[in-house]
Amino acid sequence: MKVSLPDFAQAQVLVVGDVMLDRYWHGGASRISPEAPVPVVGVRQQEDRPGGAANVALNIAALGGKARLLGLTGADEAEQALQQRLQAAGVDCEFVQVPGHPTITKLRVVAQQQQLLRLDFEQRFSVEDSASLLQQAQQALSSSKVVLVSDYDKGALQHLPQLIAAARAQQLPVVCDPKGRDFSKYRGATLLTPNMSEFEGVVGPVKSEQELKAKAEALVQQLELDALLITRSEKGMTLIRPGQAELHFPAQAQEVYDVTGAGDTVISTLASALAAGTSLEQAVALANIAAGLVVAKLGTATVSAPELRRAVKRQQGSERGVVSEEQLLIALEDARAHGEKIVFTNGCFDILHAGHVTYLEDARAQGDRLVLAINDDDSVRRLKGAGRPVNPVDRRMAVLAGLVAVDWVVSFSEDTPERLLAKVRPDVLVKGGDYSEAQVVGGEFVKSYGGEVRVLSHVENVSTTAIVNKIQANKEQP
């Protein structure tokens, strides 16, 4: 399956669920308390992170989507800390505050990177509190494209069946990350995303792929779901849909450091992709790739759109090579997001020779990524005359893309690359030969925004024209 990245800016996702604050106190522990046999921790740093449904919303915002988060909180300092961090990330928070009720907070005391203690500040919300959240969620449906339910069984979703019914009545997909062993409350949802442990907790032990498929299909039918996605850790993900063959997505992680929050990343990527207009198969494939990225990070983490785009291209073997102008601009966006310096050069490169190879290696050494723009066939004929190019543009591009020094090869139809330069806006414009900086086409434009222009020396007595002339001379000899 060829995977492509949607425009996440079009994604409007309504996140409803159990919000919480993950709080960390970091310090050193070098002695035991005289009052009790416990370590004394000198707290040096406090760190607050959005957790639960709040972390899901944070993941959506990291992708560039529009996340609207609804949940129940207290009217306290923890709620303010949660609001502050989420709003700073671009999440639209609409909390129903319950006076006298604590915002769910998990406080972890950590010393020498070892968690010593966790304190939970929480109290289950009432049915009345949940009813207030339902009313607010129903009002928000009209401005949403997908509803994401993040259930941690803390009481916020006690009216979930009514919310699912209201969303489906407006033809909105409902994606649920389930909790517990009673899945009946998710009846009628579009998609359910249990992990393997949660799935087996409901259907019983699974001993084979055939049994997994059979039990999953039965659950889909029982709950009237459109689909079921089972996340299976190192075994990847399996998508089950009524009347269709199961789809398996192999795990993408090369190294696993921490699976914390991986489920949040999966469902947030999936919901964002659906809200941006992607098919379910594409959305699951993207979520699978995102999961592989997040488990390679320490702690609760998010995945950005440039990270995901780069991973998609790497998976498809298209991180470098021959590209269209549109593909090039996307690739450059990713490169710049990673702080890479872009080098640009151009030419006809009709017959590749040693001078070209040396020049391109020198050009690449001026930065991190090299864009090579070459004249198309009509442009070469106008510049070099009849009989040129010897090699058509597709063959020239294929050969040049095989060089280690070259990241991307793109063609242009004009006599000069000025139009393309205006789009690429390289950090360094390179030209070879006996030019001065003032003679380099596009040089003044590049310098106008702070870029550099560099003229590199060329290999003596080596040129395409000389090679062509020599071949013609040899043909004319008897």
CSV table of C-alpha atoms in Angstrom, one decimal:
chain,number,residue,atom,x,y,z
A,1,MET,CA,0.0,0.0,0.0
A,2,LYS,CA,1.3,3.4,-1.0
A,3,VAL,CA,0.9,5.8,1.9
A,4,SER,CA,0.6,9.5,1.6
A,5,LEU,CA,0.2,12.3,4.1
A,6,PRO,CA,-3.0,14.3,4.2
A,7,ASP,CA,-3.3,18.0,5.0
A,8,PHE,CA,-3.7,17.7,8.7
A,9,ALA,CA,-4.6,21.4,8.9
A,10,GLN,CA,-8.0,20.3,7.5
A,11,ALA,CA,-8.6,18.0,10.5
A,12,GLN,CA,-11.1,19.1,13.0
A,13,VAL,CA,-11.3,16.5,15.8
A,14,LEU,CA,-13.5,16.7,18.8
A,15,VAL,CA,-11.8,14.8,21.7
A,16,VAL,CA,-14.1,13.8,24.6
A,17,GLY,CA,-12.9,11.8,27.6
A,18,ASP,CA,-11.0,11.6,30.8
A,19,VAL,CA,-8.5,14.4,31.1
A,20,MET,CA,-5.7,14.3,33.6
A,21,LEU,CA,-2.4,15.9,34.6
A,22,ASP,CA,0.8,13.9,34.8
A,23,ARG,CA,3.0,15.6,37.3
A,24,TYR,CA,6.7,14.7,37.9
A,25,TRP,CA,8.9,15.8,40.8
A,26,HIS,CA,12.6,15.1,40.0
A,27,GLY,CA,15.4,15.2,42.5
A,28,GLY,CA,18.2,13.4,44.2
A,29,ALA,CA,18.1,10.9,47.0
A,30,SER,CA,21.3,10.3,49.0
A,31,ARG,CA,20.0,9.4,52.5
A,32,ILE,CA,17.3,7.6,54.4
A,33,SER,CA,14.8,9.5,56.5
A,34,PRO,CA,15.3,9.2,60.3
A,35,GLU,CA,11.5,9.2,60.7
A,36,ALA,CA,10.9,6.0,58.5
A,37,PRO,CA,12.9,3.7,56.3
A,38,VAL,CA,12.2,5.7,53.2
A,39,PRO,CA,14.5,7.8,50.9
A,40,VAL,CA,14.6,11.5,51.3
A,41,VAL,CA,14.2,13.2,47.9
A,42,GLY,CA,15.4,16.8,47.5
A,43,VAL,CA,13.0,18.0,44.8
A,44,ARG,CA,14.9,20.2,42.2
A,45,GLN,CA,12.5,20.2,39.3
A,46,GLN,CA,8.7,20.0,38.7
A,47,GLU,CA,7.4,18.9,35.3
A,48,ASP,CA,3.7,18.9,34.2
A,49,ARG,CA,2.4,17.0,31.2
A,50,PRO,CA,-1.1,16.6,29.8
A,51,GLY,CA,-2.3,13.0,30.3
A,52,GLY,CA,-5.2,10.9,29.3
A,53,ALA,CA,-7.5,12.5,26.8
A,54,ALA,CA,-5.4,15.7,27.1
A,55,ASN,CA,-2.4,13.8,25.7
A,56,VAL,CA,-4.5,12.6,22.8
A,57,ALA,CA,-5.4,16.2,22.0
A,58,LEU,CA,-1.8,17.2,22.3
A,59,ASN,CA,-0.8,14.6,19.7
A,60,ILE,CA,-3.4,15.9,17.3
A,61,ALA,CA,-2.1,19.5,17.7
A,62,ALA,CA,1.5,18.2,17.1
A,63,LEU,CA,0.4,16.8,13.7
A,64,GLY,CA,-1.1,20.2,12.8
A,65,GLY,CA,-4.7,19.3,13.3
A,66,LYS,CA,-7.4,21.3,15.2
A,67,ALA,CA,-8.2,19.6,18.5
A,68,ARG,CA,-11.2,20.6,20.6
A,69,LEU,CA,-10.9,19.0,24.0
A,70,LEU,CA,-13.9,18.4,26.3
A,71,GLY,CA,-13.5,16.9,29.7
A,72,LEU,CA,-14.3,17.1,33.4
A,73,THR,CA,-11.9,18.8,35.9
A,74,GLY,CA,-11.9,20.5,39.2
A,75,ALA,CA,-11.6,24.2,39.7
A,76,ASP,CA,-8.0,24.1,41.0
A,77,GLU,CA,-4.4,24.8,40.3
A,78,ALA,CA,-4.0,21.5,38.4
A,79,GLU,CA,-6.7,22.5,36.0
A,80,GLN,CA,-5.0,25.8,35.4
A,81,ALA,CA,-1.7,24.0,34.7
A,82,LEU,CA,-3.4,21.7,32.3
A,83,GLN,CA,-5.1,24.6,30.5
A,84,GLN,CA,-1.9,26.5,30.2
A,85,ARG,CA,0.1,23.7,28.6
A,86,LEU,CA,-2.6,22.7,26.2
A,87,GLN,CA,-3.5,26.2,25.0
A,88,ALA,CA,0.2,26.8,24.5
A,89,ALA,CA,0.2,23.9,22.1
A,90,GLY,CA,-2.8,25.1,20.2
A,91,VAL,CA,-5.5,22.9,21.8
A,92,ASP,CA,-8.9,24.4,22.3
A,93,CYS,CA,-9.9,23.4,25.8
A,94,GLU,CA,-13.5,23.5,27.0
A,95,PHE,CA,-13.5,21.9,30.4
A,96,VAL,CA,-16.6,21.4,32.6
A,97,GLN,CA,-15.3,22.4,36.1
A,98,VAL,CA,-16.8,20.5,39.0
A,99,PRO,CA,-16.3,22.6,42.2
A,100,GLY,CA,-14.9,20.6,45.2
A,101,HIS,CA,-13.7,17.9,42.8
A,102,PRO,CA,-9.9,17.4,42.2
A,103,THR,CA,-8.6,17.5,38.6
A,104,ILE,CA,-7.3,14.0,38.1
A,105,THR,CA,-3.6,14.2,38.8
A,106,LYS,CA,-0.9,11.5,38.9
A,107,LEU,CA,2.1,12.8,40.9
A,108,ARG,CA,5.3,10.8,40.4
A,109,VAL,CA,8.4,11.2,42.6
A,110,VAL,CA,11.5,10.4,40.6
A,111,ALA,CA,15.1,10.2,41.8
A,112,GLN,CA,18.1,9.2,39.7
A,113,GLN,CA,15.7,8.4,36.9
A,114,GLN,CA,13.9,5.8,39.1
A,115,GLN,CA,10.3,6.3,40.1
A,116,LEU,CA,10.0,6.0,43.8
A,117,LEU,CA,6.4,6.8,44.5
A,118,ARG,CA,3.1,7.7,42.6
A,119,LEU,CA,0.4,9.7,44.3
A,120,ASP,CA,-3.1,9.8,42.6
A,121,PHE,CA,-5.4,12.7,43.3
A,122,GLU,CA,-8.7,11.6,41.9
A,123,GLN,CA,-12.3,11.0,42.6
A,124,ARG,CA,-14.8,9.4,40.2
A,125,PHE,CA,-17.1,11.9,38.6
A,126,SER,CA,-20.8,11.5,39.1
A,127,VAL,CA,-23.6,10.7,36.5
A,128,GLU,CA,-24.7,14.3,36.8
A,129,ASP,CA,-21.2,15.6,36.0
A,130,SER,CA,-21.1,13.3,32.9
A,131,ALA,CA,-24.5,14.6,31.8
A,132,SER,CA,-23.1,18.1,31.7
A,133,LEU,CA,-20.2,17.0,29.5
A,134,LEU,CA,-22.6,15.2,27.2
A,135,GLN,CA,-24.6,18.3,26.7
A,136,GLN,CA,-21.5,20.3,25.8
A,137,ALA,CA,-20.2,17.6,23.5
A,138,GLN,CA,-23.5,17.5,21.6
A,139,GLN,CA,-23.3,21.2,21.0
A,140,ALA,CA,-19.8,20.8,19.6
A,141,LEU,CA,-20.6,18.1,17.0
A,142,SER,CA,-21.6,20.5,14.3
A,143,SER,CA,-18.1,22.0,14.0
A,144,SER,CA,-16.3,18.7,14.0
A,145,LYS,CA,-15.3,16.1,11.4
A,146,VAL,CA,-14.4,13.2,13.7
A,147,VAL,CA,-15.3,12.4,17.3
A,148,LEU,CA,-12.5,10.8,19.3
A,149,VAL,CA,-13.4,9.1,22.6
A,150,SER,CA,-10.6,8.6,25.1
A,151,ASP,CA,-11.8,6.4,27.9
A,152,TYR,CA,-9.9,5.9,31.1
A,153,ASP,CA,-12.9,4.9,33.1
A,154,LYS,CA,-12.9,7.9,35.5
A,155,GLY,CA,-16.6,8.8,35.1
A,156,ALA,CA,-16.6,11.4,32.3
A,157,LEU,CA,-18.1,9.1,29.7
A,158,GLN,CA,-21.1,7.6,31.6
A,159,HIS,CA,-23.4,8.9,28.8
A,160,LEU,CA,-21.2,7.6,26.0
A,161,PRO,CA,-24.0,5.7,24.2
A,162,GLN,CA,-26.0,8.9,23.8
A,163,LEU,CA,-22.9,10.7,22.4
A,164,ILE,CA,-22.2,8.0,19.9
A,165,ALA,CA,-25.8,8.0,18.7
A,166,ALA,CA,-25.8,11.8,18.4
A,167,ALA,CA,-22.6,11.8,16.4
A,168,ARG,CA,-23.7,9.0,14.1
A,169,ALA,CA,-27.0,10.8,13.5
A,170,GLN,CA,-24.9,13.6,12.1
A,171,GLN,CA,-22.8,11.1,10.0
A,172,LEU,CA,-19.7,11.8,12.0
A,173,PRO,CA,-17.2,9.0,12.5
A,174,VAL,CA,-16.6,8.0,16.1
A,175,VAL,CA,-13.3,6.5,17.1
A,176,CYS,CA,-13.0,5.0,20.5
A,177,ASP,CA,-10.0,4.0,22.6
A,178,PRO,CA,-11.6,1.6,25.0
A,179,LYS,CA,-11.1,0.7,28.7
A,180,GLY,CA,-12.3,-2.1,30.9
A,181,ARG,CA,-14.1,-5.4,29.9
A,182,ASP,CA,-17.6,-3.9,29.1
A,183,PHE,CA,-17.4,-2.9,25.5
A,184,SER,CA,-21.2,-2.7,25.2
A,185,LYS,CA,-21.0,1.1,25.8
A,186,TYR,CA,-19.1,1.5,22.5
A,187,ARG,CA,-22.0,-0.1,20.5
A,188,GLY,CA,-22.5,1.7,17.2
A,189,ALA,CA,-19.1,3.4,17.1
A,190,THR,CA,-17.2,3.6,13.8
A,191,LEU,CA,-14.0,2.1,15.1
A,192,LEU,CA,-12.7,0.6,18.3
A,193,THR,CA,-8.9,0.4,19.0
A,194,PRO,CA,-8.2,-2.1,21.8
A,195,ASN,CA,-4.7,-3.4,22.4
A,196,MET,CA,-4.3,-7.2,22.5
A,197,SER,CA,-4.7,-7.4,26.3
A,198,GLU,CA,-7.9,-5.4,26.2
A,199,PHE,CA,-9.2,-7.5,23.3
A,200,GLU,CA,-8.5,-10.8,25.1
A,201,GLY,CA,-10.0,-9.4,28.3
A,202,VAL,CA,-13.3,-9.2,26.4
A,203,VAL,CA,-13.3,-12.2,24.0
A,204,GLY,CA,-11.0,-14.6,25.9
A,205,PRO,CA,-7.5,-15.9,25.1
A,206,VAL,CA,-6.5,-16.0,21.4
A,207,LYS,CA,-4.2,-18.8,20.3
A,208,SER,CA,-4.0,-18.3,16.6
A,209,GLU,CA,-4.5,-15.8,13.7
A,210,GLN,CA,-7.6,-17.7,12.7
A,211,GLU,CA,-9.1,-17.5,16.2
A,212,LEU,CA,-8.2,-13.8,16.4
A,213,LYS,CA,-10.0,-13.1,13.1
A,214,ALA,CA,-13.1,-15.1,14.1
A,215,LYS,CA,-13.4,-13.5,17.5
A,216,ALA,CA,-12.8,-10.0,16.1
A,217,GLU,CA,-15.4,-10.5,13.4
A,218,ALA,CA,-17.9,-11.7,16.1
A,219,LEU,CA,-17.2,-8.6,18.2
A,220,VAL,CA,-17.6,-6.3,15.3
A,221,GLN,CA,-21.0,-7.8,14.6
A,222,GLN,CA,-22.1,-7.9,18.2
A,223,LEU,CA,-21.2,-4.2,18.8
A,224,GLU,CA,-22.4,-3.0,15.3
A,225,LEU,CA,-19.0,-1.5,14.5
A,226,ASP,CA,-17.7,-0.4,11.2
A,227,ALA,CA,-14.3,-1.7,12.0
A,228,LEU,CA,-12.0,-3.0,14.8
A,229,LEU,CA,-8.3,-2.2,15.0
A,230,ILE,CA,-6.3,-4.5,17.3
A,231,THR,CA,-2.9,-3.1,18.3
A,232,ARG,CA,-0.5,-6.0,18.9
A,233,SER,CA,2.8,-4.5,20.1
A,234,GLU,CA,5.7,-6.1,18.3
A,235,LYS,CA,3.2,-7.9,16.0
A,236,GLY,CA,1.9,-4.7,14.6
A,237,MET,CA,-1.8,-4.0,14.0
A,238,THR,CA,-4.7,-6.0,12.6
A,239,LEU,CA,-7.8,-4.2,11.0
A,240,ILE,CA,-11.0,-6.2,10.9
A,241,ARG,CA,-14.0,-5.1,8.8
A,242,PRO,CA,-17.3,-6.8,8.1
A,243,GLY,CA,-17.3,-8.8,4.9
A,244,GLN,CA,-13.6,-7.9,4.0
A,245,ALA,CA,-10.3,-9.7,4.4
A,246,GLU,CA,-8.3,-8.7,7.4
A,247,LEU,CA,-5.5,-6.2,6.9
A,248,HIS,CA,-2.3,-6.7,8.9
A,249,PHE,CA,0.2,-3.8,9.4
A,250,PRO,CA,3.7,-5.0,10.6
A,251,ALA,CA,5.3,-3.1,13.4
A,252,GLN,CA,7.5,-0.2,12.2
A,253,ALA,CA,9.7,0.4,15.3
A,254,GLN,CA,13.4,-0.4,14.8
A,255,GLU,CA,14.2,0.3,18.5
A,256,VAL,CA,11.8,0.4,21.4
A,257,TYR,CA,12.7,2.6,24.3
A,258,ASP,CA,9.3,3.4,25.9
A,259,VAL,CA,5.7,2.4,24.9
A,260,THR,CA,4.2,5.1,27.2
A,261,GLY,CA,1.5,7.0,25.3
A,262,ALA,CA,1.8,4.9,22.2
A,263,GLY,CA,-1.9,4.1,22.2
A,264,ASP,CA,-2.6,7.9,22.4
A,265,THR,CA,-0.4,8.5,19.3
A,266,VAL,CA,-2.1,5.7,17.4
A,267,ILE,CA,-5.7,6.9,17.9
A,268,SER,CA,-4.8,10.6,17.5
A,269,THR,CA,-3.0,10.0,14.2
A,270,LEU,CA,-5.8,7.8,13.0
A,271,ALA,CA,-8.6,10.2,13.9
A,272,SER,CA,-6.6,13.2,12.4
A,273,ALA,CA,-6.1,11.4,9.1
A,274,LEU,CA,-9.8,10.4,8.9
A,275,ALA,CA,-10.8,14.0,9.7
A,276,ALA,CA,-8.4,15.2,6.9
A,277,GLY,CA,-10.3,13.0,4.4
A,278,THR,CA,-8.0,9.9,4.3
A,279,SER,CA,-9.4,6.4,3.9
A,280,LEU,CA,-9.5,4.1,6.9
A,281,GLU,CA,-6.7,1.9,5.4
A,282,GLN,CA,-4.5,4.9,4.8
A,283,ALA,CA,-5.3,6.3,8.3
A,284,VAL,CA,-4.3,3.0,10.0
A,285,ALA,CA,-1.1,2.8,7.9
A,286,LEU,CA,-0.1,6.3,9.1
A,287,ALA,CA,-1.0,5.5,12.7
A,288,ASN,CA,1.2,2.4,12.5
A,289,ILE,CA,4.1,4.4,11.3
A,290,ALA,CA,3.5,7.0,13.9
A,291,ALA,CA,3.5,4.4,16.6
A,292,GLY,CA,6.9,3.2,15.4
A,293,LEU,CA,8.3,6.7,15.8
A,294,VAL,CA,6.9,7.4,19.3
A,295,VAL,CA,8.1,4.2,21.0
A,296,ALA,CA,11.6,5.1,20.0
A,297,LYS,CA,11.3,8.2,22.2
A,298,LEU,CA,11.6,8.3,26.0
A,299,GLY,CA,8.5,9.1,28.1
A,300,THR,CA,5.2,10.4,26.9
A,301,ALA,CA,5.9,12.0,23.5
A,302,THR,CA,4.2,13.2,20.3
A,303,VAL,CA,4.9,12.9,16.6
A,304,SER,CA,5.0,15.9,14.4
A,305,ALA,CA,3.8,16.1,10.7
A,306,PRO,CA,7.4,16.5,9.4
A,307,GLU,CA,8.6,13.5,11.4
A,308,LEU,CA,5.7,11.4,10.1
A,309,ARG,CA,6.2,12.6,6.5
A,310,ARG,CA,9.9,11.8,6.6
A,311,ALA,CA,9.1,8.3,8.0
A,312,VAL,CA,6.5,7.7,5.2
A,313,LYS,CA,9.0,8.6,2.6
A,314,ARG,CA,11.7,6.5,4.1
A,315,GLN,CA,9.4,3.5,4.2
A,316,GLN,CA,8.6,4.0,0.5
A,317,GLY,CA,12.3,4.5,-0.4
A,318,SER,CA,11.5,8.0,-1.6
A,319,GLU,CA,13.4,10.1,0.8
A,320,ARG,CA,15.8,11.0,-2.0
A,321,GLY,CA,16.0,10.6,-5.8
A,322,VAL,CA,14.1,11.9,-8.8
A,323,VAL,CA,11.2,14.2,-7.7
A,324,SER,CA,8.6,16.6,-9.1
A,325,GLU,CA,8.7,20.2,-8.0
A,326,GLU,CA,5.8,19.5,-5.6
A,327,GLN,CA,7.5,16.5,-4.1
A,328,LEU,CA,10.8,18.5,-3.8
A,329,LEU,CA,9.1,21.4,-1.8
A,330,ILE,CA,7.6,18.9,0.6
A,331,ALA,CA,11.0,17.2,1.1
A,332,LEU,CA,12.6,20.6,1.7
A,333,GLU,CA,10.0,21.4,4.3
A,334,ASP,CA,11.0,18.3,6.2
A,335,ALA,CA,14.7,18.9,5.8
A,336,ARG,CA,14.4,22.5,7.2
A,337,ALA,CA,12.3,21.2,10.1
A,338,HIS,CA,15.3,19.2,11.0
A,339,GLY,CA,17.7,22.1,10.7
A,340,GLU,CA,19.4,20.9,7.5
A,341,LYS,CA,21.2,23.3,5.2
A,342,ILE,CA,20.0,23.2,1.6
A,343,VAL,CA,22.5,23.5,-1.3
A,344,PHE,CA,21.3,24.1,-4.9
A,345,THR,CA,23.1,23.7,-8.2
A,346,ASN,CA,22.0,23.3,-11.8
A,347,GLY,CA,23.1,22.3,-15.3
A,348,CYS,CA,22.5,20.2,-18.4
A,349,PHE,CA,24.6,17.1,-17.2
A,350,ASP,CA,24.2,15.5,-20.7
A,351,ILE,CA,27.0,12.9,-20.4
A,352,LEU,CA,28.1,12.3,-16.9
A,353,HIS,CA,31.8,12.4,-16.5
A,354,ALA,CA,34.5,12.6,-13.8
A,355,GLY,CA,34.3,16.4,-13.7
A,356,HIS,CA,30.6,16.2,-12.9
A,357,VAL,CA,31.1,13.7,-10.1
A,358,THR,CA,33.8,15.7,-8.4
A,359,TYR,CA,31.8,18.9,-8.7
A,360,LEU,CA,28.7,17.4,-7.2
A,361,GLU,CA,30.7,16.0,-4.3
A,362,ASP,CA,32.1,19.4,-3.6
A,363,ALA,CA,28.7,21.0,-3.9
A,364,ARG,CA,27.2,18.6,-1.4
A,365,ALA,CA,30.0,19.4,1.0
A,366,GLN,CA,28.7,23.0,1.2
A,367,GLY,CA,25.7,21.9,3.3
A,368,ASP,CA,23.5,18.9,4.4
A,369,ARG,CA,21.2,18.4,1.3
A,370,LEU,CA,21.9,18.9,-2.4
A,371,VAL,CA,19.2,19.8,-4.9
A,372,LEU,CA,20.3,19.2,-8.5
A,373,ALA,CA,18.1,20.9,-11.1
A,374,ILE,CA,18.7,20.0,-14.7
A,375,ASN,CA,17.5,21.5,-18.0
A,376,ASP,CA,14.9,19.4,-19.8
A,377,ASP,CA,15.5,18.4,-23.4
A,378,ASP,CA,14.0,21.4,-25.2
A,379,SER,CA,16.0,23.7,-22.9
A,380,VAL,CA,19.2,21.8,-23.7
A,381,ARG,CA,18.6,22.1,-27.4
A,382,ARG,CA,18.1,25.9,-27.1
A,383,LEU,CA,21.3,26.2,-25.2
A,384,LYS,CA,23.6,23.7,-26.9
A,385,GLY,CA,22.2,23.4,-30.4
A,386,ALA,CA,20.9,20.6,-32.6
A,387,GLY,CA,22.0,17.1,-31.6
A,388,ARG,CA,21.9,17.8,-27.9
A,389,PRO,CA,21.1,16.4,-25.5
A,390,VAL,CA,22.7,13.0,-26.2
A,391,ASN,CA,20.7,11.5,-23.4
A,392,PRO,CA,17.0,12.4,-22.7
A,393,VAL,CA,16.0,14.0,-19.5
A,394,ASP,CA,14.6,10.9,-17.8
A,395,ARG,CA,17.8,9.0,-18.3
A,396,ARG,CA,20.0,11.9,-17.2
A,397,MET,CA,17.9,12.2,-14.0
A,398,ALA,CA,18.1,8.5,-13.3
A,399,VAL,CA,21.9,8.4,-13.5
A,400,LEU,CA,22.3,11.6,-11.4
A,401,ALA,CA,20.0,10.3,-8.7
A,402,GLY,CA,22.3,7.3,-8.3
A,403,LEU,CA,25.1,9.5,-7.1
A,404,VAL,CA,25.7,9.5,-3.3
A,405,ALA,CA,26.2,13.2,-3.3
A,406,VAL,CA,22.8,14.0,-4.8
A,407,ASP,CA,19.7,14.1,-2.6
A,408,TRP,CA,17.1,15.3,-5.1
A,409,VAL,CA,17.0,15.7,-8.9
A,410,VAL,CA,14.4,17.9,-10.5
A,411,SER,CA,14.0,19.2,-14.0
A,412,PHE,CA,13.0,22.6,-15.3
A,413,SER,CA,11.9,23.8,-18.7
A,414,GLU,CA,13.2,27.4,-18.8
A,415,ASP,CA,16.7,28.4,-20.0
A,416,THR,CA,17.6,29.4,-16.4
A,417,PRO,CA,16.5,28.0,-13.0
A,418,GLU,CA,15.4,31.4,-11.7
A,419,ARG,CA,11.7,30.4,-11.3
A,420,LEU,CA,12.7,27.2,-9.4
A,421,LEU,CA,15.2,29.0,-7.3
A,422,ALA,CA,12.4,31.4,-6.1
A,423,LYS,CA,10.5,28.3,-4.8
A,424,VAL,CA,13.4,26.4,-3.3
A,425,ARG,CA,15.2,29.4,-1.7
A,426,PRO,CA,18.4,27.5,-0.9
A,427,ASP,CA,20.8,28.4,1.8
A,428,VAL,CA,23.7,28.0,-0.6
A,429,LEU,CA,23.7,28.4,-4.4
A,430,VAL,CA,26.6,26.7,-6.1
A,431,LYS,CA,28.0,27.1,-9.6
A,432,GLY,CA,31.1,25.6,-11.1
A,433,GLY,CA,33.5,27.1,-13.7
A,434,ASP,CA,35.2,30.4,-14.3
A,435,TYR,CA,32.2,32.5,-13.1
A,436,SER,CA,32.3,35.4,-10.7
A,437,GLU,CA,29.6,35.6,-8.0
A,438,ALA,CA,28.0,38.4,-9.9
A,439,GLN,CA,27.7,36.3,-13.0
A,440,VAL,CA,25.8,33.4,-11.3
A,441,VAL,CA,22.2,33.3,-12.4
A,442,GLY,CA,19.9,33.8,-9.4
A,443,GLY,CA,22.8,34.9,-7.2
A,444,GLU,CA,21.4,38.3,-6.4
A,445,PHE,CA,18.1,36.8,-5.4
A,446,VAL,CA,19.7,34.2,-3.1
A,447,LYS,CA,21.8,36.9,-1.4
A,448,SER,CA,18.7,39.1,-1.0
A,449,TYR,CA,17.3,36.8,1.8
A,450,GLY,CA,20.6,36.1,3.4
A,451,GLY,CA,21.7,33.0,1.3
A,452,GLU,CA,25.2,32.4,0.0
A,453,VAL,CA,26.6,32.1,-3.5
A,454,ARG,CA,29.7,30.0,-4.0
A,455,VAL,CA,31.7,29.3,-7.2
A,456,LEU,CA,33.6,26.0,-7.2
A,457,SER,CA,36.6,25.1,-9.3
A,458,HIS,CA,36.1,22.6,-12.1
A,459,VAL,CA,38.2,19.6,-13.2
A,460,GLU,CA,40.5,20.7,-16.0
A,461,ASN,CA,40.3,19.2,-19.5
A,462,VAL,CA,37.0,17.4,-18.9
A,463,SER,CA,33.7,18.6,-20.4
A,464,THR,CA,30.6,17.1,-22.1
A,465,THR,CA,31.3,19.1,-25.2
A,466,ALA,CA,34.8,17.9,-25.5
A,467,ILE,CA,33.6,14.3,-25.1
A,468,VAL,CA,31.0,14.7,-27.8
A,469,ASN,CA,33.5,16.3,-30.2
A,470,LYS,CA,35.9,13.5,-29.6
A,471,ILE,CA,33.3,10.9,-30.4
A,472,GLN,CA,32.3,12.7,-33.6
A,473,ALA,CA,36.0,13.0,-34.6
A,474,ASN,CA,36.5,9.3,-34.1
A,475,LYS,CA,33.4,8.5,-36.2
A,476,GLU,CA,34.7,10.7,-39.1
A,477,GLN,CA,38.1,9.0,-39.2
A,478,PRO,CA,38.3,6.2,-41.9
